[in-house]
Amino acid sequence: MTVKNKYVKHAHISEAKFRQIILLFSEDLSATQISHLTKISRPTVNKYLTAIRLRILELSMIQSALLVGQIEVDESYFGARRVRGKRGRGARGKTIVFGLLKRGNEVYTEIVPDCKSATLQRIIKGKTSVDSVIHSDGWRGYNGLVDFGYKKHFRVHHGKNEFARGNAHINGIESFWGYAKNRLVKFKGMDKSMFNLHLKECEFRFNNRKQDIYKVLLGMFRKESLKL
């Protein structure tokens, strides 16, 4: 039996209950905690949380505006503990994520199959304006950006214990990686197929860190109802 709910199509819970789920989700509570506080079954809560995360993912995919300004780029590795003898970009069994961060503004993340120059440069060219200033580490995958029109590309060489040279650093994107990894620790035993939803949720929370996420989400679902 469906009930009237302007935020959700074919809803089986009231608007008040849905707003309560959104409020607790915006406060970053777990599904178990939300179920306990709302008195809604855990499977139903999970169904709504997955639908919310799918909408967040959809919105991240349709954002078309190029990042312009001071852009930091970097890759990070998520997942199982490092295998002994396999370090850095050769770490086995991990999910590779590439990120671009516009200083003081927003971040964009994407799961990638490798860290080859063709892979990383395709994303940089697709997500940033050539008028931007690119900051990276010394990884060879970033070689040749100047040839694609990026006239300003500054690097720091972590292998030489260099982490900043004046305004040249990637501290912002590295800070985001720390935030994302600390947040995802609580999702122990996460199904790998769900990783991208949780990654994009981290991105969404970071990009809306100066906003009231509860109001942002409600506005999102007023504009277009959630589909279960």
PDB file of C-alpha atoms in Angstrom, residues 3-13 18 48 221 225-228:
ATOM      1  CA  VAL A   3       1.049   6.546   0.939  1.00  0.00           C
ATOM      2  CA  LYS A   4       1.106  10.189  -0.060  1.00  0.00           C
ATOM      3  CA  ASN A   5       4.690  11.416  -0.097  1.00  0.00           C
ATOM      4  CA  LYS A   6       5.831  14.304  -2.316  1.00  0.00           C
ATOM      5  CA  TYR A   7       9.483  13.278  -1.922  1.00  0.00           C
ATOM      6  CA  VAL A   8       9.154   9.630  -2.983  1.00  0.00           C
ATOM      7  CA  LYS A   9       7.243   7.956  -5.805  1.00  0.00           C
ATOM      8  CA  HIS A  10       5.221   4.927  -4.691  1.00  0.00           C
ATOM      9  CA  ALA A  11       6.310   5.448  -1.094  1.00  0.00           C
ATOM     10  CA  HIS A  12       5.348   3.075   1.683  1.00  0.00           C
ATOM     11  CA  ILE A  13       6.325   5.473   4.464  1.00  0.00           C
ATOM     12  CA  PHE A  18      11.135  10.057   5.127  1.00  0.00           C
ATOM     13  CA  TYR A  48      15.968   4.058   1.032  1.00  0.00           C
ATOM     14  CA  PHE A 221      13.832  15.338  -3.821  1.00  0.00           C
ATOM     15  CA  SER A 225      10.921  12.639  -6.440  1.00  0.00           C
ATOM     16  CA  LEU A 226      13.008   9.697  -5.349  1.00  0.00           C
ATOM     17  CA  LYS A 227      12.316   6.435  -7.162  1.00  0.00           C
ATOM     18  CA  LEU A 228      12.515   3.166  -5.276  1.00  0.00           C
TER      19      LEU A 228
END
